[in-house]
Short mmCIF file of C-alpha atoms and ligand atoms in Angstrom, two decimals:
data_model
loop_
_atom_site.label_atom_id
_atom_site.label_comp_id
_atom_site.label_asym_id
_atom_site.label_seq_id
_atom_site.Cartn_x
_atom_site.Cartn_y
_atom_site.Cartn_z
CA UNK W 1 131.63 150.36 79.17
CA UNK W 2 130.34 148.87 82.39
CA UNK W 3 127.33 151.36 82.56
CA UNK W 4 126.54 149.40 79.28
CA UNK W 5 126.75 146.44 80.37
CA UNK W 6 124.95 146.92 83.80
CA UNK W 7 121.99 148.81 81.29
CA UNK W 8 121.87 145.55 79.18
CA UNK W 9 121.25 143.24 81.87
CA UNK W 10 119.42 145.31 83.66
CA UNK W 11 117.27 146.05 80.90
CA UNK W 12 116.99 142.23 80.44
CA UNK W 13 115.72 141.37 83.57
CA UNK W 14 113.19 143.90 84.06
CA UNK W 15 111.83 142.29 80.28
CA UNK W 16 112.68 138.83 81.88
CA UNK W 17 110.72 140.21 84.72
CA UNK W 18 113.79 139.32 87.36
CA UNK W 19 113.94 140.45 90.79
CA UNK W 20 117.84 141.08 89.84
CA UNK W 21 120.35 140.55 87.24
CA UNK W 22 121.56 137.82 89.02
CA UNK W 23 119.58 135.78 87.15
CA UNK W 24 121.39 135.74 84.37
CA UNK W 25 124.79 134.73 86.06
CA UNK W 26 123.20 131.87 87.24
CA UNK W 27 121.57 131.18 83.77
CA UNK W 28 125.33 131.48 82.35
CA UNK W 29 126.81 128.77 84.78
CA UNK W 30 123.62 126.22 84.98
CA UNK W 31 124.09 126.43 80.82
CA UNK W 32 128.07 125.60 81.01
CA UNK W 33 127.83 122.99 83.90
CA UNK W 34 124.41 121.86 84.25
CA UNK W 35 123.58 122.28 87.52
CA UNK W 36 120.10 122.51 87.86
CA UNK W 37 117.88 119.32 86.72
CA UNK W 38 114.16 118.79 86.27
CA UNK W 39 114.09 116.60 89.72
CA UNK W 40 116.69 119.07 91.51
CA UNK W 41 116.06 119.25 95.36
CA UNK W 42 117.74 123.28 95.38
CA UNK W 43 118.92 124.86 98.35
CA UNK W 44 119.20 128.82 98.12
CA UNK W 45 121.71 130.30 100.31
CA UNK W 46 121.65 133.79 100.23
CA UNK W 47 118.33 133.97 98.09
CA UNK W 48 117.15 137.58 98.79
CA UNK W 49 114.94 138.92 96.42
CA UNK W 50 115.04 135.84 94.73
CA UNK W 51 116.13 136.02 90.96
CA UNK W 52 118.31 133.13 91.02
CA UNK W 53 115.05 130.93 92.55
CA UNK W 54 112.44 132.45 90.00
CA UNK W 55 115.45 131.41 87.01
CA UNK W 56 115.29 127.55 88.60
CA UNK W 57 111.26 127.33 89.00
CA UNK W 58 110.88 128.67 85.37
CA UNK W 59 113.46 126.26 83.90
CA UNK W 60 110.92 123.82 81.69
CA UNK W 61 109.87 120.68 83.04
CA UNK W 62 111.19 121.54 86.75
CA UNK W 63 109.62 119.40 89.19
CA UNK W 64 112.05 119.75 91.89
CA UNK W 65 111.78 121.71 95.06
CA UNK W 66 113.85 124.89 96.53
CA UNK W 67 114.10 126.51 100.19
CA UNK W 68 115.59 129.83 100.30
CA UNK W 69 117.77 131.05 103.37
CA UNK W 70 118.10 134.99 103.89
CA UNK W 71 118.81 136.90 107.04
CA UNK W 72 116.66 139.53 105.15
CA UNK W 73 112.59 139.71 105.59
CA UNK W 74 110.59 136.25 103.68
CA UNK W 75 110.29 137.89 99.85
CA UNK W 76 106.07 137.35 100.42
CA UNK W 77 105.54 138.16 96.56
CA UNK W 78 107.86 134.69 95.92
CA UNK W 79 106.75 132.53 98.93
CA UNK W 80 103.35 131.12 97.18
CA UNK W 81 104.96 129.25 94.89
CA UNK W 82 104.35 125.70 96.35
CA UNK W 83 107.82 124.26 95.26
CA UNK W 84 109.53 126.63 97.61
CA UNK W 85 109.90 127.67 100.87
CA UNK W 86 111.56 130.19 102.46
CA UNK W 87 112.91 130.92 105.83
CA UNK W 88 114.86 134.45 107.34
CA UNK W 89 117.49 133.31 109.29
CA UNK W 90 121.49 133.25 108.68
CA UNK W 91 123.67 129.93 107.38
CA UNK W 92 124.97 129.95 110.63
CA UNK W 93 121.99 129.28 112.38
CA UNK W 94 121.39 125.81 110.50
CA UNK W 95 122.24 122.60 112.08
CA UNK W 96 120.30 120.16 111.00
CA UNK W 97 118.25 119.69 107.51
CA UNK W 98 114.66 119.86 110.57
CA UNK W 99 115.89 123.30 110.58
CA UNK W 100 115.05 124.18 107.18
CA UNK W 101 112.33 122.00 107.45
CA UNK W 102 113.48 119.00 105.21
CA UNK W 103 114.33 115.73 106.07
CA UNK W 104 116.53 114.39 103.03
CA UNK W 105 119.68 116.33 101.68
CA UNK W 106 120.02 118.75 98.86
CA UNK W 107 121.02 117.75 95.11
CA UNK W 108 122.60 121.31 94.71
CA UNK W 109 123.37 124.15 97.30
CA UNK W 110 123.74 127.41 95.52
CA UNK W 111 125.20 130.61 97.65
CA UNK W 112 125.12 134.05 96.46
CA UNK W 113 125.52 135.50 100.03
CA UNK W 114 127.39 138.77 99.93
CA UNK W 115 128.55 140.17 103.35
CA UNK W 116 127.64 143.83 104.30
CA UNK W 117 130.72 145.68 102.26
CA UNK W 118 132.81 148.51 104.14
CA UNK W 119 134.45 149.78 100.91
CA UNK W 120 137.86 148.36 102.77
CA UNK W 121 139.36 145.75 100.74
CA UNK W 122 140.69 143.16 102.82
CA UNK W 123 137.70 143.30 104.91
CA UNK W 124 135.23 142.84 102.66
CA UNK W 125 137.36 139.87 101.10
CA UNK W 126 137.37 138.40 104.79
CA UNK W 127 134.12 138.85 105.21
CA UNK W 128 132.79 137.08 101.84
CA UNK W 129 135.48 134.23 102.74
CA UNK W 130 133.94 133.73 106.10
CA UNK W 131 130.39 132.93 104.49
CA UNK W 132 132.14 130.55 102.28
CA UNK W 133 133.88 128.73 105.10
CA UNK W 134 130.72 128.44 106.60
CA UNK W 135 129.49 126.78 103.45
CA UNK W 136 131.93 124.58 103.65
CA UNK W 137 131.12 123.32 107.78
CA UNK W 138 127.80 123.19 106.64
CA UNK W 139 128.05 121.19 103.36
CA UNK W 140 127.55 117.26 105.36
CA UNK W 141 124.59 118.25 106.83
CA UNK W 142 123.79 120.11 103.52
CA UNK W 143 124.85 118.24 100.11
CA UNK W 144 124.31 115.01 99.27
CA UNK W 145 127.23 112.57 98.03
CA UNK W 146 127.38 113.36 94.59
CA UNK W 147 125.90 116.69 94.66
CA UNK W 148 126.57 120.13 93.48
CA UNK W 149 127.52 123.29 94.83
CA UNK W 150 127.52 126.43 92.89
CA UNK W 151 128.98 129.97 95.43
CA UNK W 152 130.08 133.04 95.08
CA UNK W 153 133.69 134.55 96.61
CA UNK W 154 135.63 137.94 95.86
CA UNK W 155 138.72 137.72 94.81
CA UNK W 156 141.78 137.31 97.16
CA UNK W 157 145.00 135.00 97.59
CA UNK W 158 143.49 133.63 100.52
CA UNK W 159 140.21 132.65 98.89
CA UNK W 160 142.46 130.65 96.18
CA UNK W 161 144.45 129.41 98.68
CA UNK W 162 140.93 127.82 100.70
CA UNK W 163 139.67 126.33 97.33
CA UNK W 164 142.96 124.81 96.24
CA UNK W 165 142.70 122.88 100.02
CA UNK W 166 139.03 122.06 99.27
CA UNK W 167 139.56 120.26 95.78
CA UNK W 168 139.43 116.93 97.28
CA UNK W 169 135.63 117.24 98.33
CA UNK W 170 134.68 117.15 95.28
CA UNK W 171 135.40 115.47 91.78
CA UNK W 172 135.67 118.99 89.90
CA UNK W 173 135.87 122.51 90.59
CA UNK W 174 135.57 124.78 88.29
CA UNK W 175 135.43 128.88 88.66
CA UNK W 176 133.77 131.37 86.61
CA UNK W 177 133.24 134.96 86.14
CA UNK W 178 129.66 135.31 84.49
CA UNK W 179 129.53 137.88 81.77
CA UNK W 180 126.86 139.60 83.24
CA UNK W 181 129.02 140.61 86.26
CA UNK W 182 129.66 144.05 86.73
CA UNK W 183 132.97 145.51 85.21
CA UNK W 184 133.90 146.55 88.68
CA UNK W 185 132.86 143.50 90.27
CA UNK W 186 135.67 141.17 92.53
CA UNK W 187 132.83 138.58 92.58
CA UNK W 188 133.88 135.64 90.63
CA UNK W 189 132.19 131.98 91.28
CA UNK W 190 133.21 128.65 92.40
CA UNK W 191 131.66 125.45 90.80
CA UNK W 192 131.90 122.43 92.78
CA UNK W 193 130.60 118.86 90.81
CA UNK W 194 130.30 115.63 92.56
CA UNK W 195 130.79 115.91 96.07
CA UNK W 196 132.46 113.69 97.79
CA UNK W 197 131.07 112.80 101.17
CA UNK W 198 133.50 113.20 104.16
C1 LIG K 201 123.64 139.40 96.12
S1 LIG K 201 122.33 139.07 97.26
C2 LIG K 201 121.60 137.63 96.55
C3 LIG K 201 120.82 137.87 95.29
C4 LIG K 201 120.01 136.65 94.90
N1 LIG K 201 120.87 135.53 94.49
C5 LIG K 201 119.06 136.92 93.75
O1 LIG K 201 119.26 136.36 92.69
O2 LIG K 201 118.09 137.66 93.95
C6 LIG K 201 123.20 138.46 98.65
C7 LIG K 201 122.32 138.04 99.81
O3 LIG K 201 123.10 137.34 100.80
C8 LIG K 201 122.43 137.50 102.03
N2 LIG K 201 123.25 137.09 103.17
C9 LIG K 201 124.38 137.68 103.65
N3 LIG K 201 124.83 137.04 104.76
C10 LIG K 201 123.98 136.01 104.98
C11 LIG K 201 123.93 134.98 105.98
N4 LIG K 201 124.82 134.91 106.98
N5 LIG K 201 122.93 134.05 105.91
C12 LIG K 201 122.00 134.13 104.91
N6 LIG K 201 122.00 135.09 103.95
C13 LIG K 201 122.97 136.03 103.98
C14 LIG K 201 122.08 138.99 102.01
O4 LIG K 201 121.06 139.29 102.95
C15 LIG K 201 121.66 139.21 100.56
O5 LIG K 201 120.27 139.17 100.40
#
């Protein structure tokens, strides 16, 4: 059954022409919450190769902008689009919006960052909960008041546990596990609506 599924979307986004399925799980949340709106200013955390950026340039009538953040090697085949820009380095290396070269803060900060897994359980559920704590240190320099953050955790107490402690940042949090997400998949996502500024 999961081979199935993973053939359908990945069937899909090669006829989509998608750099990943991806797409589509972002497709399934912008749909259900709107995220993503024809002015959006979009930060991309985790972009690499960049399926969840081409879905929010091809959404009709956008006239927003995105910058992409991956510690992998600038996706050239992406970077001439001239409502993006994209820079290799890691979240942890932002301070300051100059870094990413903007100088007013995002509408929506979407992560799919997915730490290097070991296989190991608890590790790699550590590891994806460190990225989203970092998320969260970085989100007053990041997201405006008001704004929107859409990320991606794997499943653990602890990582219910962080959210249930973050649910006054924000007017709404929501969580979803896209159906495009592989059977075997711990991945589910958080939606965050409204934030609150500190
Ligand atoms: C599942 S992929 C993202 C797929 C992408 N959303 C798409 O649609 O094409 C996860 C990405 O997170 C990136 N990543 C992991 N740790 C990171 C960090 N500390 N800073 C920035 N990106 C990171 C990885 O390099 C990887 O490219």
């Amino acid at each position: 059954m999961s081979f199935k599924v993973k053939d359908h979307y990945f069937n899909l986004a090669k006829k989509n022409n998608y750099l990943a399925r991806s797409a589509f799980k972002l497709e399934e949340i912008d749909k259900k919450y709107s995220i993503i709106n024809s002015g959006s200013h979009v930060l991309d955390l985790g972009y690499y190769p960049g399926s969840w950026i081409q879905y929010v340039l091809q959404k009709p009538k956008f006239s927003g902008m995105v910058t992409g953040v991956d510690i992998q090697e600038v996706n050239e085949g992406l970077a001439k689009n001239p409502r993006l820009n994209l820079y290799q380095m890691s979240i942890e290396d932002i301070c300051e919006l100059a870094d990413i070269g903007v100088d007013k803060k995002f509408d929506v900060v979407q992560s799919d960052m997915a730490p290097k897994t070991t296989g190991i359980k608890t590790v790699d559920q550590l590891r994806s909960l460190s990225l989203v704590e970092l998320v969260f240190y970085k989100l007053p320099i990041l997201l405006k008041e008001g704004g929107d953050l859409v990320i991606k955790v794997f499943e653990s107490q602890d990582a219910q546990n962080f959210f249930k402690d973050q649910k006054n940042q924000f007017e709404k949090i929501n969580f979803l596990r896209p159906k495009s997400t592989r059977k075997v998949s711990k991945e589910y996502f958080v939606i965050c609506k409204g934030y609150k500024f500190p």
